Short mmCIF file of C-alpha atoms and ligand atoms in Angstrom, two decimals:
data_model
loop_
_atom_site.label_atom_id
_atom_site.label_comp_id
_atom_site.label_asym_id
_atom_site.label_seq_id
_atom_site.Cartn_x
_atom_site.Cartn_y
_atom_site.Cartn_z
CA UNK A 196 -44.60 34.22 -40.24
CA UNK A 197 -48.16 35.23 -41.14
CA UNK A 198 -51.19 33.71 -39.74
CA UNK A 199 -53.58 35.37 -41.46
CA UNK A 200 -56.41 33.21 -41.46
CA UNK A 201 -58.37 31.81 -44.71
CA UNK A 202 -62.02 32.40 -45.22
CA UNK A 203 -62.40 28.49 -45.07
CA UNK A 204 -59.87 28.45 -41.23
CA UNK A 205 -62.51 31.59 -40.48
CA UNK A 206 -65.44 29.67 -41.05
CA UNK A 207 -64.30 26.26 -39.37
CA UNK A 208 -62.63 28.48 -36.35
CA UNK A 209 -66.60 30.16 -36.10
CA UNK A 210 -68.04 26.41 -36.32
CA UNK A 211 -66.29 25.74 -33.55
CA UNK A 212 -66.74 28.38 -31.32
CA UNK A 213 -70.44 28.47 -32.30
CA UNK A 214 -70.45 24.32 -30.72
CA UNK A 215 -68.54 25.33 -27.97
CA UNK A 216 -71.06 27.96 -26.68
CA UNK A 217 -74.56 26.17 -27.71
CA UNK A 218 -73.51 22.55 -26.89
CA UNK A 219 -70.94 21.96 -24.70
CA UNK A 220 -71.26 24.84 -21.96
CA UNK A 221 -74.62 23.79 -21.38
CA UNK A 222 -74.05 20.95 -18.69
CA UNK A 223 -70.21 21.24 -19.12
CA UNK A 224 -70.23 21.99 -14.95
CA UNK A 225 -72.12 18.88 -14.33
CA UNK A 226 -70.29 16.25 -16.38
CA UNK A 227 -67.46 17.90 -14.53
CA UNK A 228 -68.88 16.73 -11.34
CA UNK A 229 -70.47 13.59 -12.21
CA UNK A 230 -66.96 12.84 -14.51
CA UNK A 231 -70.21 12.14 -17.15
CA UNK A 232 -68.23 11.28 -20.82
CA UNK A 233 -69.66 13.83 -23.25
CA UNK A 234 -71.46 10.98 -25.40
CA UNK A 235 -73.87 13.33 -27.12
CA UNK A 236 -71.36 15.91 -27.55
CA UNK A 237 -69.39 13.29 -29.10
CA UNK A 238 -71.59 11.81 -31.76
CA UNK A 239 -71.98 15.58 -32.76
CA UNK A 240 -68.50 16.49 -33.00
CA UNK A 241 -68.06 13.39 -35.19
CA UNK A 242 -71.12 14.76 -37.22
CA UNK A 243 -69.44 18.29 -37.98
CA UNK A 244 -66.37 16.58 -39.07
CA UNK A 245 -63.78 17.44 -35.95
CA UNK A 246 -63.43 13.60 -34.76
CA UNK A 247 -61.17 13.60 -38.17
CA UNK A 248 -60.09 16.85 -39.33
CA UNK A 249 -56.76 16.04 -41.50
CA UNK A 250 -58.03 12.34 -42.33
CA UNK A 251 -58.48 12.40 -45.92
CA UNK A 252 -61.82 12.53 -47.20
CA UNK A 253 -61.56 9.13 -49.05
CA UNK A 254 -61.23 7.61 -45.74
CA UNK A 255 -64.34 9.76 -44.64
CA UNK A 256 -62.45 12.93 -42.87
CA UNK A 257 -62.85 16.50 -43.10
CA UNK A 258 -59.16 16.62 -45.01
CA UNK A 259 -58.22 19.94 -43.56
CA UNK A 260 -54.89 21.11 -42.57
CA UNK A 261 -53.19 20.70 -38.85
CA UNK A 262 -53.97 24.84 -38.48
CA UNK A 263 -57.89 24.35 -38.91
CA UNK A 264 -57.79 21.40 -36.04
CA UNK A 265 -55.93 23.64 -33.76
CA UNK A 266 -58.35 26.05 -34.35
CA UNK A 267 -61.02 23.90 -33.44
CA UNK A 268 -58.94 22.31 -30.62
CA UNK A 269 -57.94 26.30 -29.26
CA UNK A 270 -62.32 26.92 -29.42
CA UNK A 271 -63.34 23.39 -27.95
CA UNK A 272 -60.67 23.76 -24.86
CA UNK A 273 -61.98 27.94 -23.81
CA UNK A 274 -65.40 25.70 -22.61
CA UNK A 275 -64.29 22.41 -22.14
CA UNK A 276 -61.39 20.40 -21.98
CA UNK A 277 -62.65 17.01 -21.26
CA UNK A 278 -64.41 17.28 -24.74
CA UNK A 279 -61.06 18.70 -26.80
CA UNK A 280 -58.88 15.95 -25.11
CA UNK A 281 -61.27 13.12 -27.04
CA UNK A 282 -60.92 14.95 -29.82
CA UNK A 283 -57.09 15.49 -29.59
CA UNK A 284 -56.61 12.09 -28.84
CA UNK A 285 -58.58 10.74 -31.92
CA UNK A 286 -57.20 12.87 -34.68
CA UNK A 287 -53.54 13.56 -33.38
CA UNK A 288 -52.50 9.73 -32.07
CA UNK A 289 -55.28 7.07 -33.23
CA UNK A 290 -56.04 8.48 -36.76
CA UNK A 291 -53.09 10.35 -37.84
CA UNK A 292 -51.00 7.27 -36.84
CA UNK A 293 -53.30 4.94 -38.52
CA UNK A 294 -53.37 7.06 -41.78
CA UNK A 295 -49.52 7.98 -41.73
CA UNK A 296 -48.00 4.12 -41.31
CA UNK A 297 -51.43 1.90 -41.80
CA UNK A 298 -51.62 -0.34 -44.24
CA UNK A 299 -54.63 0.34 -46.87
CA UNK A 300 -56.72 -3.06 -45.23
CA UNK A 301 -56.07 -1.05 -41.80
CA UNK A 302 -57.48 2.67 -43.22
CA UNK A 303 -60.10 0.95 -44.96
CA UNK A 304 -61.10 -1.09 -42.00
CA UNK A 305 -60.87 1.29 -39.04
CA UNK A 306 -60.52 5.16 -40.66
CA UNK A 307 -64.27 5.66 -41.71
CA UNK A 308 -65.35 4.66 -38.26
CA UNK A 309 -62.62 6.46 -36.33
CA UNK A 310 -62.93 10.08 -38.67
CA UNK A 311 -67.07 10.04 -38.70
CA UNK A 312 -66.89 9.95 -34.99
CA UNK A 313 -68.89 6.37 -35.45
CA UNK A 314 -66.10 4.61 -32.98
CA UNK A 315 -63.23 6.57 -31.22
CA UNK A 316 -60.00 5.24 -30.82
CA UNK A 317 -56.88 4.89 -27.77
CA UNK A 318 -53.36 5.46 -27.89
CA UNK A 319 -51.79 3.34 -25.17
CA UNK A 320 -48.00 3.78 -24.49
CA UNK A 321 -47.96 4.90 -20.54
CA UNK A 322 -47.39 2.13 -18.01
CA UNK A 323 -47.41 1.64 -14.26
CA UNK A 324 -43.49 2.10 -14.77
CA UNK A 325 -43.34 3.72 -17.94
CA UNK A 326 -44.87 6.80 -18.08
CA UNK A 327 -41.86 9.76 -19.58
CA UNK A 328 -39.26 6.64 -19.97
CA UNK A 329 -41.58 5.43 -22.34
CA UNK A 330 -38.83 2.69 -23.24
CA UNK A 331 -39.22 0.63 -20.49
CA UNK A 332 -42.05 -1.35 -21.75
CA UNK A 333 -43.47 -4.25 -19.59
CA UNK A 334 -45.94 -5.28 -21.79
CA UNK A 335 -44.79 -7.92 -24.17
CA UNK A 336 -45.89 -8.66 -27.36
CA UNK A 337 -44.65 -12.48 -28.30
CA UNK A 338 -44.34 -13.07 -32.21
CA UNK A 339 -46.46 -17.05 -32.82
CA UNK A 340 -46.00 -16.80 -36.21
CA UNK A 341 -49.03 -15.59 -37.71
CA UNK A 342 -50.16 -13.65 -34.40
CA UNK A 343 -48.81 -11.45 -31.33
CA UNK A 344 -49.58 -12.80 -27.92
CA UNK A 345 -50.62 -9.55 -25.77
CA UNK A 346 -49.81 -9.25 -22.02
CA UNK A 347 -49.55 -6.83 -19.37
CA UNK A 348 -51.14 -2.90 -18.00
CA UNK A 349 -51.27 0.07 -19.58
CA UNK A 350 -51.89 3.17 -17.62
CA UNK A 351 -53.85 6.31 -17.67
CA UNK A 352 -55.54 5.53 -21.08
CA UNK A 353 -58.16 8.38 -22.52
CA UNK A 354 -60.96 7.28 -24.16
CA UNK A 355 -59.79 3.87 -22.05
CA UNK A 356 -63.62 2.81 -21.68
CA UNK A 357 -65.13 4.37 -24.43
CA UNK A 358 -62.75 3.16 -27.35
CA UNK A 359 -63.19 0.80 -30.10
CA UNK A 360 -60.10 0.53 -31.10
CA UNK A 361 -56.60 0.88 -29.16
CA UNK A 362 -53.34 1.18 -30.27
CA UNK A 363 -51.14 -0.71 -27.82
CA UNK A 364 -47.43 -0.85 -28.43
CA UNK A 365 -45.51 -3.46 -26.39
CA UNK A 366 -42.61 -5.22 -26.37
CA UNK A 367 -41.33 -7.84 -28.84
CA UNK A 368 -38.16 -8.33 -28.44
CA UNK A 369 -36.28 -7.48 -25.46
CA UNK A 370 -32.91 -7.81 -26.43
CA UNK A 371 -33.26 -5.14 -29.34
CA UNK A 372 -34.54 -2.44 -26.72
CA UNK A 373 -36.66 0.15 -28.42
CA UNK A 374 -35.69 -1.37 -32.02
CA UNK A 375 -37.62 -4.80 -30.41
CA UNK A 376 -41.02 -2.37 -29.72
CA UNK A 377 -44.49 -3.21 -31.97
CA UNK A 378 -47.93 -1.03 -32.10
CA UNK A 379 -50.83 -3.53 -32.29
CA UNK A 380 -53.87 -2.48 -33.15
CA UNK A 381 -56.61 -4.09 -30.58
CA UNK A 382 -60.32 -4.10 -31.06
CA UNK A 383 -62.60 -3.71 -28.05
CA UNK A 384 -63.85 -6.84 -27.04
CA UNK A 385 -61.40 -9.32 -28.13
CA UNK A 386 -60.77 -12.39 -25.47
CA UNK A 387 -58.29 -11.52 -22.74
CA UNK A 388 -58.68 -7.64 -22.79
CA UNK A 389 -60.05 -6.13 -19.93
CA UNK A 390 -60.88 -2.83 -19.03
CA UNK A 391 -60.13 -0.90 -15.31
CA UNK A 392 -61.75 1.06 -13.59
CA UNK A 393 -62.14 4.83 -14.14
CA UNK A 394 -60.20 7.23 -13.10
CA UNK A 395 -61.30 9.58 -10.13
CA UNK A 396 -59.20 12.92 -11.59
CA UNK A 397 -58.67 16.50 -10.51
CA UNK A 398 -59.31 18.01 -13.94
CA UNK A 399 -60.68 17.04 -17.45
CA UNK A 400 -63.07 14.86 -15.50
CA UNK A 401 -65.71 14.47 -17.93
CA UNK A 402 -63.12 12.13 -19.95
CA UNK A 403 -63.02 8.37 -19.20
CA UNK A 404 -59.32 7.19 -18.06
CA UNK A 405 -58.81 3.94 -17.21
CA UNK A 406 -56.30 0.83 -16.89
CA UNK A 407 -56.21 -1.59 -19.59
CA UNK A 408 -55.35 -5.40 -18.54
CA UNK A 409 -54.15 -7.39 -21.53
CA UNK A 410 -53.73 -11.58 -20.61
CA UNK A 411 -52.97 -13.66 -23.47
CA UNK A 412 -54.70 -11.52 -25.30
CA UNK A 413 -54.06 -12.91 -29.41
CA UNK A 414 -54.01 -10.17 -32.10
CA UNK A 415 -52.76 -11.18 -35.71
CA UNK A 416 -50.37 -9.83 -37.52
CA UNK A 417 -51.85 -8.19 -39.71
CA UNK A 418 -53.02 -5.40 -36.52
CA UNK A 419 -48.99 -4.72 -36.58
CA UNK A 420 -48.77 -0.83 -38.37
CA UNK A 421 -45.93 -0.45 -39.61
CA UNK A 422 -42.57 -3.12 -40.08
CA UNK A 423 -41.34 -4.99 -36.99
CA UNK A 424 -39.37 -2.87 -34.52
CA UNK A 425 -41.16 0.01 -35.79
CA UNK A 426 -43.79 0.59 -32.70
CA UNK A 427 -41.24 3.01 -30.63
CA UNK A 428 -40.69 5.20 -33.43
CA UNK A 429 -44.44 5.03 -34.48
CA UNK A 430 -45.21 6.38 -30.49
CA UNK A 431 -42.57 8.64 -31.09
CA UNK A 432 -43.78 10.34 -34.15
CA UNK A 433 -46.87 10.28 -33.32
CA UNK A 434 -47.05 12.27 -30.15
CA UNK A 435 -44.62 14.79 -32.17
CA UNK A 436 -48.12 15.57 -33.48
CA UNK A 437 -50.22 15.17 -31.01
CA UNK A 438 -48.50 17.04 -28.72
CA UNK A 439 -49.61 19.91 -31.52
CA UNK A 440 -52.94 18.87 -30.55
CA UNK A 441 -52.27 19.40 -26.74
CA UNK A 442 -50.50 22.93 -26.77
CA UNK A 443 -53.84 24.38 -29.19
CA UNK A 444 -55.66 22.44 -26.01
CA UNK A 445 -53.79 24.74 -23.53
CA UNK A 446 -53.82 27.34 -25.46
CA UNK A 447 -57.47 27.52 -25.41
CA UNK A 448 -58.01 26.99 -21.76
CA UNK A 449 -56.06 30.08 -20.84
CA UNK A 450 -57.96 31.89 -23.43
CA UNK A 451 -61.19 30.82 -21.95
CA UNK A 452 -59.81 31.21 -18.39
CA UNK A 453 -58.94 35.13 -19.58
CA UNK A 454 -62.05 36.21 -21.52
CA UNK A 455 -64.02 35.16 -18.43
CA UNK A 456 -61.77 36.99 -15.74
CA UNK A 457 -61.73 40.28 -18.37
CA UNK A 458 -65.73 40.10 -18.64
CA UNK A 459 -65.84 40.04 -14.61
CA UNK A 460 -63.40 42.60 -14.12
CA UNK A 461 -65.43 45.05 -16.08
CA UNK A 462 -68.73 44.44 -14.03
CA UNK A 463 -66.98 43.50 -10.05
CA UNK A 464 -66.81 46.91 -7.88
CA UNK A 465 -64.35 47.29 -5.28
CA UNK A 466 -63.34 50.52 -3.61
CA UNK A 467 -65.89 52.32 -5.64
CA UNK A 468 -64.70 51.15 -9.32
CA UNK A 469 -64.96 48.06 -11.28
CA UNK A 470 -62.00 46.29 -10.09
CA UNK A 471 -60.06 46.67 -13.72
CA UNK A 472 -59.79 50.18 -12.94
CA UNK A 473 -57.23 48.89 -9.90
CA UNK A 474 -53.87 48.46 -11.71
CA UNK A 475 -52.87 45.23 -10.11
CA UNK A 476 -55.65 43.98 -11.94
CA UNK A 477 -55.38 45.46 -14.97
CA UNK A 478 -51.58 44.21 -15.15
CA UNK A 479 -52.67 41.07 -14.58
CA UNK A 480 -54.83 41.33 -17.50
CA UNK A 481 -51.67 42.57 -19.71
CA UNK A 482 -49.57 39.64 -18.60
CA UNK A 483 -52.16 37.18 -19.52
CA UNK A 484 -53.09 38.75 -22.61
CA UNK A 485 -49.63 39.27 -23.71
CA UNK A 486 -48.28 35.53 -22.76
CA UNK A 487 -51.65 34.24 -24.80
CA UNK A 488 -50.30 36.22 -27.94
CA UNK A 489 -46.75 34.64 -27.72
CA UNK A 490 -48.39 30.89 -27.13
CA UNK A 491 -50.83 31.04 -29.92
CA UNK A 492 -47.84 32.17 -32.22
CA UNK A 493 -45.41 29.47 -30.89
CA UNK A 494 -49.14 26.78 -31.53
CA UNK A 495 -50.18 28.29 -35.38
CA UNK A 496 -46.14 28.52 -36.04
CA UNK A 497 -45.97 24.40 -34.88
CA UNK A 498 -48.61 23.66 -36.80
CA UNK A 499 -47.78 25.40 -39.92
CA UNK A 500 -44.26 23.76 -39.73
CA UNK A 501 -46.30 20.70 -40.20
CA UNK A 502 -48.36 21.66 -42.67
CA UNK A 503 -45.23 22.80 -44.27
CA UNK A 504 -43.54 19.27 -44.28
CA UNK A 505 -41.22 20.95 -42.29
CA UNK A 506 -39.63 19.27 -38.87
CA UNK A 507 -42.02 19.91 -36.01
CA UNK A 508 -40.24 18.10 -33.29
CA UNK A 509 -38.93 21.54 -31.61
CA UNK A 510 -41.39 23.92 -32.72
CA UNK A 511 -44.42 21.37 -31.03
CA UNK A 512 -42.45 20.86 -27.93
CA UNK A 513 -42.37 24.62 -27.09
CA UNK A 514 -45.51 25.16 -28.31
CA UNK A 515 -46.35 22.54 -25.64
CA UNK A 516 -44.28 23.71 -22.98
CA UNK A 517 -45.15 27.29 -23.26
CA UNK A 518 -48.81 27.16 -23.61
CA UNK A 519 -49.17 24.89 -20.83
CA UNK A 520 -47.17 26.71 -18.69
CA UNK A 521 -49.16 29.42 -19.73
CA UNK A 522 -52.73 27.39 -19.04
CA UNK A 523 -51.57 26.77 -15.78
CA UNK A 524 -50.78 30.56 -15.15
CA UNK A 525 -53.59 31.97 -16.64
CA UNK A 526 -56.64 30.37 -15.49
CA UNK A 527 -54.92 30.54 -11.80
CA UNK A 528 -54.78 34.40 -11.92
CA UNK A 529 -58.25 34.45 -13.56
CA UNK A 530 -59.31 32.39 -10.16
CA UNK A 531 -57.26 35.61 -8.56
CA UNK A 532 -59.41 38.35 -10.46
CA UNK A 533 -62.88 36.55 -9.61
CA UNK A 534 -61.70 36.56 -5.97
CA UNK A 535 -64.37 34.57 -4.42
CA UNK A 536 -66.76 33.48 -6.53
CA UNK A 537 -63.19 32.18 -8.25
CA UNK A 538 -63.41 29.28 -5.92
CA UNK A 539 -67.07 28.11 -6.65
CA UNK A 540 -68.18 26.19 -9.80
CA UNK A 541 -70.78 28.30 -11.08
CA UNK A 542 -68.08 31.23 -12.45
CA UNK A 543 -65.84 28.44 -14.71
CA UNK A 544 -62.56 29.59 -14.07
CA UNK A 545 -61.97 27.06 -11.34
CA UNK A 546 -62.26 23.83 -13.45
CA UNK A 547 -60.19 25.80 -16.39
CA UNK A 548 -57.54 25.83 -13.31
CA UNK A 549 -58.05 22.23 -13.08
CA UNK A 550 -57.88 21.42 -16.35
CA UNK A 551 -54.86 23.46 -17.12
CA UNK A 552 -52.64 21.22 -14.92
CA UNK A 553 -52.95 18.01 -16.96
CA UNK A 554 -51.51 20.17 -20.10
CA UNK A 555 -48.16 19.91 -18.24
CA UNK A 556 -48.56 16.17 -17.83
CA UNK A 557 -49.59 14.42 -20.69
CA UNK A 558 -47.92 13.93 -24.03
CA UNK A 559 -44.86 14.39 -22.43
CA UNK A 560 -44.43 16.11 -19.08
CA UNK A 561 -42.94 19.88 -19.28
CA UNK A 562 -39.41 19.06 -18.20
CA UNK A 563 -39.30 16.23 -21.15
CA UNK A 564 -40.41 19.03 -23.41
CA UNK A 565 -37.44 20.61 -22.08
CA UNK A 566 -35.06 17.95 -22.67
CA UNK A 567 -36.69 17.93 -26.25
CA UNK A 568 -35.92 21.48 -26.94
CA UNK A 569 -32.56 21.46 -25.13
CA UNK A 570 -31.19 18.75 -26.86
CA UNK A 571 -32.69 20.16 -30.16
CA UNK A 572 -30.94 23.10 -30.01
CA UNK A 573 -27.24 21.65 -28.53
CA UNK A 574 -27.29 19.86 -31.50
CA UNK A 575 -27.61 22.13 -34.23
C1 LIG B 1117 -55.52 12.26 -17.36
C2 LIG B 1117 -54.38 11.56 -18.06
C3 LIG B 1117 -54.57 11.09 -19.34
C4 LIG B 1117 -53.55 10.40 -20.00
N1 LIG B 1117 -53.76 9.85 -21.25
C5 LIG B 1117 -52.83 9.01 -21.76
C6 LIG B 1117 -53.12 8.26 -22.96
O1 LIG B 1117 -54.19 8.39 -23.57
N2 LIG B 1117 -52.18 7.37 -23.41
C7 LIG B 1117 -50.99 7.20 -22.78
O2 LIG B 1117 -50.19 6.38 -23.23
N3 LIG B 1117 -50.68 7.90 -21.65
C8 LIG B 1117 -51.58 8.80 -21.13
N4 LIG B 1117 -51.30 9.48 -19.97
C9 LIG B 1117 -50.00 9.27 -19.29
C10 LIG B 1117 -49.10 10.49 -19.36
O3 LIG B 1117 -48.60 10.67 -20.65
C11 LIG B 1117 -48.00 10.27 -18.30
O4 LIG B 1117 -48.60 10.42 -17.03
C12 LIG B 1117 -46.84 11.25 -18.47
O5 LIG B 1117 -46.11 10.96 -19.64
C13 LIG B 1117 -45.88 11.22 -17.26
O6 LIG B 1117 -45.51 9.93 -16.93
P1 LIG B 1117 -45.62 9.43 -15.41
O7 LIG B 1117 -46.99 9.74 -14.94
O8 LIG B 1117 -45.18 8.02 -15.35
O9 LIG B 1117 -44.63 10.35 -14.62
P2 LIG B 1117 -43.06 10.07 -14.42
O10 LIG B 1117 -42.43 9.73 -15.71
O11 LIG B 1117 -42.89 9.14 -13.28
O12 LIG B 1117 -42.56 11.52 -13.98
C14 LIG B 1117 -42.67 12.02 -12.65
C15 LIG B 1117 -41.98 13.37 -12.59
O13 LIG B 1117 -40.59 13.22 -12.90
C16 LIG B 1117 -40.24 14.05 -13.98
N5 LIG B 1117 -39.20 13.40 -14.78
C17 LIG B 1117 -39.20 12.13 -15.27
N6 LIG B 1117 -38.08 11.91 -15.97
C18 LIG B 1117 -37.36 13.06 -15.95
C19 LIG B 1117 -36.12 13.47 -16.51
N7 LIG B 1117 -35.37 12.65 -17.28
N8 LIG B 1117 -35.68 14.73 -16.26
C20 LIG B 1117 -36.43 15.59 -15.53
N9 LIG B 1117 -37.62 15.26 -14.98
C21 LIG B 1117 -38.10 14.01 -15.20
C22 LIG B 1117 -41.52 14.27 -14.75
O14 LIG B 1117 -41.47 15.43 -15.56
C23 LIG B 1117 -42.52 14.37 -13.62
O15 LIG B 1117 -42.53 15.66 -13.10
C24 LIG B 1117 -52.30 10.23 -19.33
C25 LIG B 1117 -52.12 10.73 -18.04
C26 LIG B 1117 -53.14 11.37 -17.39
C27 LIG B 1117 -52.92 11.85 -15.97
#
């Protein structure tokens, strides 16, 4: 294992953190409040290339490796998590998906967009009553010959207001369970789809969740990526990846959440000494610091088995499960070590402790990630 880092992963690692500090801290606290989507931030990130890191560059992306994007992912999510989950979402589900089992009419029609940051896409598996049983689809996709007919609710979709394009899988065929399950690609707009309300969340406020309604709703066939039947495994493989995306995401928010409580335990007196002089503190410190280390291993190692070629299914699912856990640690005892001003806006580290929560949630909940890795290593 060695993650020594390239002059080229220095430099994009440096690009990022350079954003991170000049354009999304500024205002990150009120889009927080307001849930405001980072649209500026957006078009920018698309500019410098992260809306479509490992995209290849004849489909417009930066064609970098799955290190390099959890690099930037690790800098985006130590300021703000509501901007790295738009950009997790596009890379890891909408245009890795796309690129890995699209058709060439598909990549030429949607990638260029999607990597330049000129449209951004949605992934949309969860349902009211499929959220980690992501087999029991309700939504039905009926074949009509040369078209799908689209109906039912998806749940909890990111970028569910400000997407383009969506990636819906639903159900073709009952009978065949997941075998009978299609991904459709649907474009904004088209007759029958109809867009929720926004979320009101607890953390990564500033991006837009919503319901999606889908009535009669005709897409053609040629929006189908990948065989028919193949739309479970596509979801499947797919959030193998993403959920790459998603640990670098946690990763980073404990990082931020302990570089902010270090800083403040240098400067905050108590008992006549800064307060990292007390030695509950300063273990704190060494706890966080040391279960940081062992996540960003368990992140670079997940996404170097992918760069590799290598399986990533267990290696991403502890990377998941461990930096989240870690996230959610982290940025609580960094609330801990600013005691007070902890609770209040102004000092970050209490929207990092928001944020960190959804890391456990999404892209597989941390006891699925458990199941993963359990059943992973039973069977070997
Ligand atoms: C802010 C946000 C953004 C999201 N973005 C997207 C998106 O873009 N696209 C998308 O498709 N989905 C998205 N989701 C949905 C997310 O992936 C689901 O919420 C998640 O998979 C959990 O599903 P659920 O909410 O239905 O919980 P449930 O599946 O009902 O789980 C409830 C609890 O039961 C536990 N549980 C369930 N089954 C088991 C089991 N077999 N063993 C042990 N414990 C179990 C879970 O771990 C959890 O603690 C998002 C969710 C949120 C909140």
């Amino acid at each position: 294992m060695n993650f020594s880092l390239t002059e080229e992963q220095l430099m994009i690692q440096q690009a990022a953190r350079d954003f991170a500090q000049n354009e999304l801290l500024p205002g990150v606290i009120d889009r927080d409040e307001a849930q405001k989507f980072p649209k500026e931030q957006v078009k920018q990130m698309g500019e410098l290339g992260f809306l479509g890191m490992m995209v290849n560059e004849k489909y417009s992306g930066s064609g970098l490796d799955t290190l390099s994007y959890v690099l930037v992912m690790e800098e985006l999510s130590k300021v703000d998590a509501s901007s790295s989950v738009i950009v997790s979402v596009n890379n890891s589900l909408v245009c890795w998906g796309l690129e890995t089992y699209g058709t060439e009419e598909q990549k030429e029609k949607y990638l260029h967009r999607l990597a330049t940051g000129q449209i951004i896409g949605a992934f949309c598996l969860s349902e009211p009553e499929a959220g980690s049983d992501a087999t029991s689809q309700k939504t039905t996709a009926i074949d009509k010959g040369d078209h799908y007919v689209l109906n039912g609710t998806k749940n909890w979709i990111t970028n569910g207001g400000t997407a383009e394009v969506y990636l819906v899988i639903a159900q073709t065929d009952k009978e065949k369970g997941h075998k009978g399950i299609n991904a459709l690609i649907v474009e904004k707009g088209t007759p029958g789809f109809e867009i929720g309300p926004k979320e009101n969340k607890l953390g990564i406020r500033g991006s837009d969740t919503h319901s999606l309604m889908f009535t009669d709703v005709k897409v053609p066939k040629e929006n189908r990526i990948g065989e028919d039947g193949f739309g479970f495994k596509f979801a499947m493989k797919t959030l193998a990846g993403g959920r790459i995306g998603i640990a670098a995401q946690a990763l980073g928010i404990a990082a931020g959440a302990y570089e902010l409580a270090l800083q403040y335990s240098k400067v905050r007196k108590a008992f006549g000494t800064e307060i990292c002089n007390h030695q509950a503190i300063a273990f704190k410190l060494a706890d966080m610091h040391t279960k940081i280390q062992a996540a960003r291993h368990l992140v670079y190692q997940a996404a170097c088995d992918k760069d590799a070629g290598e399986n990533y299914d267990l290696s991403g699912a502890m990377a998941k499960l461990y930096a989240a856990e870690t996230a959610m640690e982290v940025a609580t005892e960094a609330v801990q070590i600013h005691g007070g001003n902890g609770f209040v806006k102004e000092y970050h580290v209490e929207r990092l402790m928001r944020d960190a929560k959804i890391t456990q949630i999404y892209e597989g909940t941390s006891e699925i990630q458990k199941i993963v890795i359990s059943r992973s290593i039973l069977r070997d």
